[in-house]
Short mmCIF file of C-alpha atoms and ligand atoms in Angstrom, two decimals:
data_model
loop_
_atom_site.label_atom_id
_atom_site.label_comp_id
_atom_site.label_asym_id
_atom_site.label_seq_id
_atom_site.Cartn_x
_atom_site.Cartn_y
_atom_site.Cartn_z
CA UNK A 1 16.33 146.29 145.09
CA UNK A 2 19.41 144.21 145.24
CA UNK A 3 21.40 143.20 147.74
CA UNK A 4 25.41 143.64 147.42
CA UNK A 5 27.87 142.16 150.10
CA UNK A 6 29.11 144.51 153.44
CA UNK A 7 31.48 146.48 152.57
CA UNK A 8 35.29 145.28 153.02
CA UNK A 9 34.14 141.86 152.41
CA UNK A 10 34.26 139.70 149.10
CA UNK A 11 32.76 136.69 147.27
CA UNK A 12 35.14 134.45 145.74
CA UNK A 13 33.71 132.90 142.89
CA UNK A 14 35.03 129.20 141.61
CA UNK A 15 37.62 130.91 139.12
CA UNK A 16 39.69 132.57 142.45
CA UNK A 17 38.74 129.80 144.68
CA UNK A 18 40.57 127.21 142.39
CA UNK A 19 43.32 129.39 142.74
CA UNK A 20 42.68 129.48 146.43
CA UNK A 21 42.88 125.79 146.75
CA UNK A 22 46.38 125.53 145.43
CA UNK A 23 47.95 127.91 147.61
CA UNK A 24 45.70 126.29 150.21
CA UNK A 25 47.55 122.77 149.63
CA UNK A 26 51.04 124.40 149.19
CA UNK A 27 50.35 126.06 152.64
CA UNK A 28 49.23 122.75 153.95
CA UNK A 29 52.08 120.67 152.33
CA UNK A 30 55.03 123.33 153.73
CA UNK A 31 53.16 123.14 157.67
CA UNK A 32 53.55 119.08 156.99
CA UNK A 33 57.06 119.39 156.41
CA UNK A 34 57.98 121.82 159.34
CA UNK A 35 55.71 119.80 161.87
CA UNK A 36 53.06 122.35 162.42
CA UNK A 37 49.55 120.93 163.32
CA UNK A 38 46.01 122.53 162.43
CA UNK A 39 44.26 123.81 164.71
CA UNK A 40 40.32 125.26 164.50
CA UNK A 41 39.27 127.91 166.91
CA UNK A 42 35.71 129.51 166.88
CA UNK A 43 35.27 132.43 164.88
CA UNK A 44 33.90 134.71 167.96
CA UNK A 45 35.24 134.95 171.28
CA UNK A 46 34.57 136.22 174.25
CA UNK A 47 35.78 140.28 173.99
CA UNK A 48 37.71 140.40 176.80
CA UNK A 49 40.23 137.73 175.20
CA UNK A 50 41.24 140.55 172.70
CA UNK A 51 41.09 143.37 175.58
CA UNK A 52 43.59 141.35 177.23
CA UNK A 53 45.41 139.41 174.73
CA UNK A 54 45.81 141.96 171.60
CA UNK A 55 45.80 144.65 174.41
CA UNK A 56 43.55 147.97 175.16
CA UNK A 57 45.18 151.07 173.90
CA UNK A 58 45.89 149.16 170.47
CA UNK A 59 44.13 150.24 166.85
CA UNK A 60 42.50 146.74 166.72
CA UNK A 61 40.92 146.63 170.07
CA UNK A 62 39.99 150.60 170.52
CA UNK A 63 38.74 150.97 166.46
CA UNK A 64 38.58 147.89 164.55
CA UNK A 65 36.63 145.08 166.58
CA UNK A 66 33.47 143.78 165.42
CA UNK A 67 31.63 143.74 168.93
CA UNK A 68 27.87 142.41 169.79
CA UNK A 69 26.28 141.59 172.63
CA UNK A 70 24.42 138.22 171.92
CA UNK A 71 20.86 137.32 173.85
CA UNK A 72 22.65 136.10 176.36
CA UNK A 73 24.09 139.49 177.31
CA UNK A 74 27.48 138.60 176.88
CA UNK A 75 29.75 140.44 175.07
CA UNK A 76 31.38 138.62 171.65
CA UNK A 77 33.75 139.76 169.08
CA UNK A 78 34.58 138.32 165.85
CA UNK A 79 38.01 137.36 165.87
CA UNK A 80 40.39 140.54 165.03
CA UNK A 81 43.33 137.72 164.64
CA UNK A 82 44.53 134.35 165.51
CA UNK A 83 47.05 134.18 168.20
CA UNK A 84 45.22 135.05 171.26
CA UNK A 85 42.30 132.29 170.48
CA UNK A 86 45.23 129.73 170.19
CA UNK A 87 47.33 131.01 173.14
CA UNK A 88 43.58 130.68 174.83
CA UNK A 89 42.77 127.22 173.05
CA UNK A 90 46.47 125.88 174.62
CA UNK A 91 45.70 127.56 177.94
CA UNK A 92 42.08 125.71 178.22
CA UNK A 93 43.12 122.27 176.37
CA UNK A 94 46.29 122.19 178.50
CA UNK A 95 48.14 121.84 175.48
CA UNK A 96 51.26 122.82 177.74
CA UNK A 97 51.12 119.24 179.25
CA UNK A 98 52.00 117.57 175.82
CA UNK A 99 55.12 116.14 175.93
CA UNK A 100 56.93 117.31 173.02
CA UNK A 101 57.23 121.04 173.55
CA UNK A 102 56.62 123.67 171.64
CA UNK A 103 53.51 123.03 170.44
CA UNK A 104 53.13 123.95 166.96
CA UNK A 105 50.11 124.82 165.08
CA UNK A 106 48.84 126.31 162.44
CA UNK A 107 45.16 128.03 161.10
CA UNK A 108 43.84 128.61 157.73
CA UNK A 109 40.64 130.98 158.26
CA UNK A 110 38.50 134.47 158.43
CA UNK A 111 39.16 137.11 160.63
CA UNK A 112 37.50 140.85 160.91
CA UNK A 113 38.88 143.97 161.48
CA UNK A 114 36.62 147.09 160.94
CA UNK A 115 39.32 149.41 158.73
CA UNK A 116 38.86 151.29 155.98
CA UNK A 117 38.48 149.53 152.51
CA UNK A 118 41.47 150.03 149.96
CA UNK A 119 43.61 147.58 147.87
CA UNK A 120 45.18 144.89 150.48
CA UNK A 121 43.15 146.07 153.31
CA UNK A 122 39.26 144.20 154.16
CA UNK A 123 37.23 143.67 157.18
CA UNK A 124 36.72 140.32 156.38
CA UNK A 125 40.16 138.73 155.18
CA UNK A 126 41.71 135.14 155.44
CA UNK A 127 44.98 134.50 157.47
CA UNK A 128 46.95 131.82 157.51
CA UNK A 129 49.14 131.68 160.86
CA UNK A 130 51.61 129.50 162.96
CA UNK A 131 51.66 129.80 166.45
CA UNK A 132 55.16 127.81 168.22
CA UNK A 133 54.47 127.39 171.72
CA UNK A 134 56.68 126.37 174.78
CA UNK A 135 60.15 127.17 173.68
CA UNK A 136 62.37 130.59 174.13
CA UNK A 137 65.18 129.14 172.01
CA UNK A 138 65.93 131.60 169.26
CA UNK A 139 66.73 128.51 166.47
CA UNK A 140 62.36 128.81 166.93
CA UNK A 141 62.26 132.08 165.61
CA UNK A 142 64.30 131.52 162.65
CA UNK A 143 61.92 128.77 162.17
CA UNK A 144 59.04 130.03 161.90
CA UNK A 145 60.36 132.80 159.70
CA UNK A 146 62.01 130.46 157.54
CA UNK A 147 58.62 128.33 157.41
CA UNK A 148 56.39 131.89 155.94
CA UNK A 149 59.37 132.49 153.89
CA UNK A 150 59.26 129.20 152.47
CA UNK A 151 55.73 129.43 151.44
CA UNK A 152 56.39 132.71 149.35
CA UNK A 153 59.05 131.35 147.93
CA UNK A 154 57.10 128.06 146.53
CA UNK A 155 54.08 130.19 145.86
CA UNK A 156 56.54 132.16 142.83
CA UNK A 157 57.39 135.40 144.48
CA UNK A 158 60.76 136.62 144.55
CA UNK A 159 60.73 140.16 145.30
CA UNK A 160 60.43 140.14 149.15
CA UNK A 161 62.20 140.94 152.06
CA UNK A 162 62.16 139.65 155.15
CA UNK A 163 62.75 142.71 157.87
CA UNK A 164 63.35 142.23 161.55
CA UNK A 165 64.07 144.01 164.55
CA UNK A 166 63.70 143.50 168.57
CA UNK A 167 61.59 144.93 171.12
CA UNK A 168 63.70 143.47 173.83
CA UNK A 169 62.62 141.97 177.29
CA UNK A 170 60.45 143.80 180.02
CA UNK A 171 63.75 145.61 181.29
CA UNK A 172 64.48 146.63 178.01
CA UNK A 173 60.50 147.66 176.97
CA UNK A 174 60.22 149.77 180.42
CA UNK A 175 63.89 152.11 179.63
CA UNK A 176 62.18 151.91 175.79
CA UNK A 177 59.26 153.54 177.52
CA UNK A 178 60.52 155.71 179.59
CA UNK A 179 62.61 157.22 176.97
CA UNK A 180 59.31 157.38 174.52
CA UNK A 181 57.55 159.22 177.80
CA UNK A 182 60.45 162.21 177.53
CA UNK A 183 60.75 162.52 174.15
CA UNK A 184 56.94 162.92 173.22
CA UNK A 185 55.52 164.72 176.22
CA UNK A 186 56.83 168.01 175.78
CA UNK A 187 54.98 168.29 172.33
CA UNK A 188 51.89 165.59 173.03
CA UNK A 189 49.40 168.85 171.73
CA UNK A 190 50.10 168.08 168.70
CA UNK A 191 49.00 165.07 168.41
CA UNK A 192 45.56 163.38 167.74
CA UNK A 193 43.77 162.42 171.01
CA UNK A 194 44.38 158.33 170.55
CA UNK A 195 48.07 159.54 171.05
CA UNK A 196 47.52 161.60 174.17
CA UNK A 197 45.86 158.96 175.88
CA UNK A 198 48.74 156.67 174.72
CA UNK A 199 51.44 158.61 176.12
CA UNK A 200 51.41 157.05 179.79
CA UNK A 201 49.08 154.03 178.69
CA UNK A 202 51.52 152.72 176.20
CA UNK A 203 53.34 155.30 174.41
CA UNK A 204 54.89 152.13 171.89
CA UNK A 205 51.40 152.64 170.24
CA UNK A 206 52.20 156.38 169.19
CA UNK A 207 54.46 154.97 166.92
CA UNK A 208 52.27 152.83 164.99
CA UNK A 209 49.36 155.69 165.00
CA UNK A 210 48.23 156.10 161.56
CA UNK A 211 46.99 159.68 162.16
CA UNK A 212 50.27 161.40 162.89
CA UNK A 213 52.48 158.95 160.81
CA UNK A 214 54.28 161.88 159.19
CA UNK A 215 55.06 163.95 162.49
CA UNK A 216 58.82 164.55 162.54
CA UNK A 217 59.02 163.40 166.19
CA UNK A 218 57.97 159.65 164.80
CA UNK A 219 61.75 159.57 163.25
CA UNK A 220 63.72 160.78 166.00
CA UNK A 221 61.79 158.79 168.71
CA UNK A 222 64.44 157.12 170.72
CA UNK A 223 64.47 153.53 168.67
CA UNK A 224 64.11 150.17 170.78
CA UNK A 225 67.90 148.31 169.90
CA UNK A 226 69.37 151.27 171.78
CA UNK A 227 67.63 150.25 174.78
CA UNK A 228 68.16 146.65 174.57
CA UNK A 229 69.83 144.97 177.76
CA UNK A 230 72.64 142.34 177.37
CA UNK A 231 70.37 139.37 177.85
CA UNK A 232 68.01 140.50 174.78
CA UNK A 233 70.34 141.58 172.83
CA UNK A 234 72.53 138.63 172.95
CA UNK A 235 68.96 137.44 171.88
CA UNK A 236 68.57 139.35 168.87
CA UNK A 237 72.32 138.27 168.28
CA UNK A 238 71.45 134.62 168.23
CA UNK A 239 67.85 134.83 166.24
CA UNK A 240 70.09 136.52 163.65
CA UNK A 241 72.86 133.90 163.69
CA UNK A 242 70.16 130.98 162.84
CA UNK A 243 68.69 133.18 160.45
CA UNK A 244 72.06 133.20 158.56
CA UNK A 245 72.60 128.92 158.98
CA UNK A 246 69.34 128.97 157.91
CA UNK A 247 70.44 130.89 154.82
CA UNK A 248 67.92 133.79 154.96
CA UNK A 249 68.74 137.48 154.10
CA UNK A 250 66.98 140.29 156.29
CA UNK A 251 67.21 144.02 157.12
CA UNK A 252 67.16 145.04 160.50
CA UNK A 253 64.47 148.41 160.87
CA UNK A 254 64.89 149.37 164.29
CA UNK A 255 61.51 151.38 163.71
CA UNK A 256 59.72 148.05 163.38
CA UNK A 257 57.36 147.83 166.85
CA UNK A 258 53.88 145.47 165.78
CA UNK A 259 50.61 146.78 166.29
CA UNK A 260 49.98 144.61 168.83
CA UNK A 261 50.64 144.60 172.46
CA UNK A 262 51.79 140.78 173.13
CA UNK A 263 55.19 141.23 171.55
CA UNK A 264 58.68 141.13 172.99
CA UNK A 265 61.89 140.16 171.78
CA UNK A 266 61.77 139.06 168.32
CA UNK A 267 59.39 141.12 165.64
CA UNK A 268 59.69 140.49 161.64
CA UNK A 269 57.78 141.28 158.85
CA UNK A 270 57.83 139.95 155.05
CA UNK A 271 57.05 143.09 152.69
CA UNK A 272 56.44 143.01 148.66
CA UNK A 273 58.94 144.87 146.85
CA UNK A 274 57.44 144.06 143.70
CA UNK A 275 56.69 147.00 141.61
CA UNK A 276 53.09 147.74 141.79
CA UNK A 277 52.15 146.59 144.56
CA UNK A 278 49.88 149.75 146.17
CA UNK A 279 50.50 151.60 149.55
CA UNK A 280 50.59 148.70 152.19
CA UNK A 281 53.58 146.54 151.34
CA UNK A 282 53.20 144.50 154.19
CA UNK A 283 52.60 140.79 153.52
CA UNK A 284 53.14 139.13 156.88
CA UNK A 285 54.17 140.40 160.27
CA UNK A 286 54.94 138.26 163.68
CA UNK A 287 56.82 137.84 166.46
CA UNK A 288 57.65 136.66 170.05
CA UNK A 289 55.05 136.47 172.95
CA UNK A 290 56.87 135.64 175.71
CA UNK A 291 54.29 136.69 178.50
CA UNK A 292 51.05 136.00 176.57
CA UNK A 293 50.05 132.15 177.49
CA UNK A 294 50.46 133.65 181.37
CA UNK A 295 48.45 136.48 180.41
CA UNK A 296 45.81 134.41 179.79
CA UNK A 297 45.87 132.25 182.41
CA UNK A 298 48.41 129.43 181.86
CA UNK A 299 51.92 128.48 183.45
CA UNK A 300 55.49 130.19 181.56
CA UNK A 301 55.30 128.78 178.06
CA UNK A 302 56.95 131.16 175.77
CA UNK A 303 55.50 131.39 172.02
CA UNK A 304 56.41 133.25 168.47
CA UNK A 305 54.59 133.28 165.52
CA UNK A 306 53.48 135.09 162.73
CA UNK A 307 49.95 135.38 160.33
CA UNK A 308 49.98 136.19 156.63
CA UNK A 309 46.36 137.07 154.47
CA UNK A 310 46.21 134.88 151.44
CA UNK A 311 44.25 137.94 149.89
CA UNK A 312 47.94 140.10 150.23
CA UNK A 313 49.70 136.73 148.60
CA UNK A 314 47.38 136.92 145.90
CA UNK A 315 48.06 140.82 144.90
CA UNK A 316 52.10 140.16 145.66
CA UNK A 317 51.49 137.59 143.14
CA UNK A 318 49.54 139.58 140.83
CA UNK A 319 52.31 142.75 141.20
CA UNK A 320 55.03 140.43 139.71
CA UNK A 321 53.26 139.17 137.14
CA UNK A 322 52.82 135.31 138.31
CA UNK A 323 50.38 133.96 136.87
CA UNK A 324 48.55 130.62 137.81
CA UNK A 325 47.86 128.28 134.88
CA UNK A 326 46.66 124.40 133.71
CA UNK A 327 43.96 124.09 137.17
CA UNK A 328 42.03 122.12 134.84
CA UNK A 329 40.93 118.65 136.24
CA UNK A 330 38.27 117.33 133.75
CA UNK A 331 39.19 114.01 132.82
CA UNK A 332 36.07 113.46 130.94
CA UNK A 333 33.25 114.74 128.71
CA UNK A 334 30.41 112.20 128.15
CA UNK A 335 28.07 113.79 124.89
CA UNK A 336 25.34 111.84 124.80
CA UNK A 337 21.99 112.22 121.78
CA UNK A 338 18.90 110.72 122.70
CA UNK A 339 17.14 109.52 125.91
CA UNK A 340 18.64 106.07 125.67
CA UNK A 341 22.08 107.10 125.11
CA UNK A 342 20.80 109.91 128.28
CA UNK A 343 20.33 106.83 130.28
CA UNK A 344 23.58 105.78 129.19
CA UNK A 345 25.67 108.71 129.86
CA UNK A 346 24.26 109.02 133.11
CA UNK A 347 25.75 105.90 134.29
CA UNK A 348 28.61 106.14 132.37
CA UNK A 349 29.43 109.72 134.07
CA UNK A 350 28.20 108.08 137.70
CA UNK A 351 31.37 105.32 137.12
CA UNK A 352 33.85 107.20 136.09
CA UNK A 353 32.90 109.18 139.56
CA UNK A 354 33.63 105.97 141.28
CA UNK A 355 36.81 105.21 140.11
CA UNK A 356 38.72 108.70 140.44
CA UNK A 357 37.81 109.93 136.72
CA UNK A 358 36.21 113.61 137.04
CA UNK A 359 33.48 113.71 134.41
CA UNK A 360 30.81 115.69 133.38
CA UNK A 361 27.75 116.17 130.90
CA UNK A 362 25.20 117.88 129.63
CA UNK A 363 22.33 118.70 131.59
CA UNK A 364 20.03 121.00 129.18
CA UNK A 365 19.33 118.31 126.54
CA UNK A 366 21.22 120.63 123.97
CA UNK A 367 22.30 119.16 120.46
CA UNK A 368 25.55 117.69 120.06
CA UNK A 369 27.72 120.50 118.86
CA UNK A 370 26.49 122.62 121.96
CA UNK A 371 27.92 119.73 123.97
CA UNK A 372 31.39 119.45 121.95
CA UNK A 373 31.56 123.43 123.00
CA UNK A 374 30.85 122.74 126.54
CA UNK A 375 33.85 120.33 126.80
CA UNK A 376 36.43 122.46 125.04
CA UNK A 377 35.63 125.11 127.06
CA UNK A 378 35.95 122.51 130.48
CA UNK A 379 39.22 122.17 128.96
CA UNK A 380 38.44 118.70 129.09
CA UNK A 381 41.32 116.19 128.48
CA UNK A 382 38.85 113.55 126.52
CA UNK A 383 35.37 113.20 125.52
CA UNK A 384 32.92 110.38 123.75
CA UNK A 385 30.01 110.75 121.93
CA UNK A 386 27.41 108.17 122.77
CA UNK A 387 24.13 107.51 119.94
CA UNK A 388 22.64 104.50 119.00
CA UNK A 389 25.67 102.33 117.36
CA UNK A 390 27.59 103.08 120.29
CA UNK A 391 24.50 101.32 122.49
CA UNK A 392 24.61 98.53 120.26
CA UNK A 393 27.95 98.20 119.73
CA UNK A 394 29.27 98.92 123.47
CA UNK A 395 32.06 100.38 121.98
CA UNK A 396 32.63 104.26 121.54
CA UNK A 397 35.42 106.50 120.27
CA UNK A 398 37.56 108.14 122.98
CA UNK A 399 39.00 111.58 121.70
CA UNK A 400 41.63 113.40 123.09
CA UNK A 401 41.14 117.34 122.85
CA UNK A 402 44.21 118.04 123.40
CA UNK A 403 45.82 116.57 120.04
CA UNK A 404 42.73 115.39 118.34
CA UNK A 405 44.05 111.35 118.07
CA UNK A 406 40.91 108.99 118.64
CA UNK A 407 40.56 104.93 119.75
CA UNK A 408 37.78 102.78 119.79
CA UNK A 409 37.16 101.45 122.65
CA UNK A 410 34.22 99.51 125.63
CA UNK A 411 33.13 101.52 127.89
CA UNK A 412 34.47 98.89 130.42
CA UNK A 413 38.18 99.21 128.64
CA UNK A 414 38.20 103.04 129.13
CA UNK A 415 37.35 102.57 133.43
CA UNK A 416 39.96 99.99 133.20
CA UNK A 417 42.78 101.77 131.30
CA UNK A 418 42.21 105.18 132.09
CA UNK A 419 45.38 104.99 133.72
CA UNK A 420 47.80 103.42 131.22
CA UNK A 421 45.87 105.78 128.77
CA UNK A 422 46.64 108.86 130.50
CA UNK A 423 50.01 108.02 130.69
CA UNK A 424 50.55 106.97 126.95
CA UNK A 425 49.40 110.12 125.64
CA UNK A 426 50.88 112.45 127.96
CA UNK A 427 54.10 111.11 127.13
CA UNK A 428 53.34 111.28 123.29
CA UNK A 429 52.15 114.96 124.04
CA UNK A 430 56.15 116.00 125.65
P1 LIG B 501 48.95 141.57 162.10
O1 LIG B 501 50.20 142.28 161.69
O2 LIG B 501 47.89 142.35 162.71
O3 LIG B 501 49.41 140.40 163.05
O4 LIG B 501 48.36 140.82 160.84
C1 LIG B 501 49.14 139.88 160.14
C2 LIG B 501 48.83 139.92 158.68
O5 LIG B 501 47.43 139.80 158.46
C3 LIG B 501 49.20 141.21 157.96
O6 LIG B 501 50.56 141.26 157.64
C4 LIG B 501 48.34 141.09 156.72
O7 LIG B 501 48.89 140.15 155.81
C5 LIG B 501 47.07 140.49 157.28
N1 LIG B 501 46.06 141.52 157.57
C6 LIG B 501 45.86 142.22 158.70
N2 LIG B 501 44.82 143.06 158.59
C7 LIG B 501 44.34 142.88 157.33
C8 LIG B 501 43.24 143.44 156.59
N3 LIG B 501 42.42 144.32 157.13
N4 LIG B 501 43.04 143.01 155.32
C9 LIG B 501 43.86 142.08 154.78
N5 LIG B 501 44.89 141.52 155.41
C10 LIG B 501 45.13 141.91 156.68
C11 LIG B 501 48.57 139.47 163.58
O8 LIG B 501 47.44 139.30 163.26
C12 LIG B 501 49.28 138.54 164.57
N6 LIG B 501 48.26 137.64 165.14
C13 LIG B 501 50.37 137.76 163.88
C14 LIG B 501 51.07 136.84 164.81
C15 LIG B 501 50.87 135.51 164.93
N7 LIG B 501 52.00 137.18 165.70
C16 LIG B 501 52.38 136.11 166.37
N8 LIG B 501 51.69 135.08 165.93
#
């Protein structure tokens, strides 16, 4: 019997990963330009970093955490997330002692949440995240919303919307609360258990509870800008005024509260509104942690950022139709009939390695048509055929797929020119 892969998880086989790469490099290219550095954190964690960081009565931590216990006893998860093994990477590397505050990082990588399978939604999925630590100015939260913006934008989608909303300071959360406490306790029977345990735990989680989503009390639950005092919402006021220098439309939804406990103050999410798209329209979703890096052990640093799955990108991109075309980057085909001209195209392909020219040949000794397929379907930009006059001769004809023009040429000539060739035809081509 075979063996298939877990369920929720996926291989990615070198057509998608290609495509993977690209929005890889345009991820890494846009972090370059707005400053953000790389960071790599361990892909388990010790479980109480998540009990404490994502926060106890939350979906992730009570549902979706892949916990073992490893043979040391100890008890590990698998990462559910990114931000509390970077707010507890800065804490440990005393990454608040840098001197140019905030710290900014990003991460490109796996994490695992145990949900149910469906379009958009798998327990092993890759984020990409930012993480700006050590600064409560607000210009830092249009940042990093301008910076995942940005990164939709250049990947082709147009149909998004950036929606944001604030959960205010600790004043503001606790009259937020109290508020939530009234309005749900009189009818708490009818909702599921997670909700009744919620109700004096953290009653902001009721809201995000995907059992009783459709309860009429979830819409006329008293909404978090009405409780706002005057120092966070003359913080909202300001995120939104850099949000407009920067340029950048959004929609306030004073339902939006995170599914995760760390937040204050700001909260945004990206959503797809391209047609298509399937049930969870949510591409991104981030916000401010002012709270967290104490939390976990370190002095005040404040910190907002957000994480994205490429896999979501991917089906936003899909929904409107983008399409990704021309990843094909071989240079070179090297035919080759015989075992001396084998010898030969060995080399030949082992050069062309060594100075920058991808190239590749035939490895089943098949005859030379079978070969000429190979490299058309490689999309190969050139290819040479090499048999006995072209040993003798060290000269061999260089033929360009694309248009089908040929040149004679040494083998030394086409290392050398490559270049200047490349150039010549690809301007004869436009
Ligand atoms: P989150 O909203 O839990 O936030 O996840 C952020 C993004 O990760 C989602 O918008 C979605 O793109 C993707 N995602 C989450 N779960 C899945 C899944 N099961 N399958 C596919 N994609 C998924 C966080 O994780 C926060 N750490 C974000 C953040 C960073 N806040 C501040 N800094």
């Amino acid at each position: 019997m075979s063996i298939n892969v877990p369920r929720g998880t996926r291989d990615f086989l070198p057509d998608e990963t290609e495509k993977w790469q690209v929005i890889e490099e345009l991820i890494r290219d846009t972090c370059r330009l707005f400053q953000y550095k790389e960071i790599r954190t361990p892909v388990f964690e010790h479980t109480e970093l998540f009990t404490r960081g994502v926060g106890d009565t939350t979906d992730i931590v009570q549902k979706e955490m892949y916990t073992f216990t490893d043979r040391g006893d100890r008890s590990l998860t698998l990462r559910p997330e990114g931000t509390a093994s970077v707010v507890r990477s800065f804490v440990e590397n005393k990454l608040f002692g840098l001197p140019d505050q905030p710290v900014k990082l990003y991460y490109i990588g796996p994490m695992f949440r145990y949900e149910r399978q469906q379009a958009g939604r798998y327990r092993q999925f890759i984020q990409f995240g930012i993480e700006a630590i050590g600064s409560n100015n607000p210009a830092i939260d249009a940042e990093v919303m301008a910076l995942a913006m940005s990164v939709y934008k250049k990947a082709g989608l147009k149909k998004i919307k950036l929606v944001i909303n604030s959960l205010g300071d600790t004043e503001s959360r606790q009259s937020h609360r109290d508020a939530l406490i009234a309005h749900f306790a009189p009818h708490i029977h009818e909702f599921c258990s997670d909700c009744q345990n919620r109700l004096e735990k953290n009653p902001l989680r009721i809201l995000d509870c995907k059992v009783d989503r459709d309860n009429p009390l979830m819409d006329t639950a008293p909404k978090l800008p009405d409780y706002l005092n005057d120092e966070s919402a003359t913080y909202f006021a300001k995120v939104k005024h850099y949000l407009g220098v920067l340029g950048l439309s959004y929609e306030v939804d004073p339902n939006l509260v995170r599914g995760l406990d760390y937040y204050n103050h700001t909260a945004f999410e990206i959503m797809s509104e391209g047609e298509g798209f399937g049930a969870i329209s949510t591409l991104a979703g981030g916000g401010r942690y002012n709270g967290l890096v104490e939390n976990l052990g370190g002095p005040v640093s404040p910190g907002i950022g957000f994480a994205m799955s490429i896999e979501r990108l991917f089906l936003a991109l899909e929904a409107e139709g983008q399409k990704f075309t021309n990843i094909d980057t071989l240079d070179m085909y090297v035919v080759s009939m015989g075992e001396a001209a084998k010898d030969k195209a060995i080399s030949f392909v082992s050069q062309l390695r060594e100075s920058n020219i991808t190239a590749e040949m035939d490895y089943l000794d098949r005859k030379v048509k079978a070969q000429m397929k190979s490299a058309d379907r490689l999309n190969a930009k050139y290819v040479i055929v090499i048999g006995d006059t072209e040993l003798e001769t060290g000269m061999v004809m260089l033929k360009n797929l694309s248009n089908g023009s040929q040149i004679e040429m040494s083998f030394e000539d086409i290392i050398s020119k490559f270049d200047e060739l490349k150039l010549s035809w690809q301007e004869e081509l436009a």
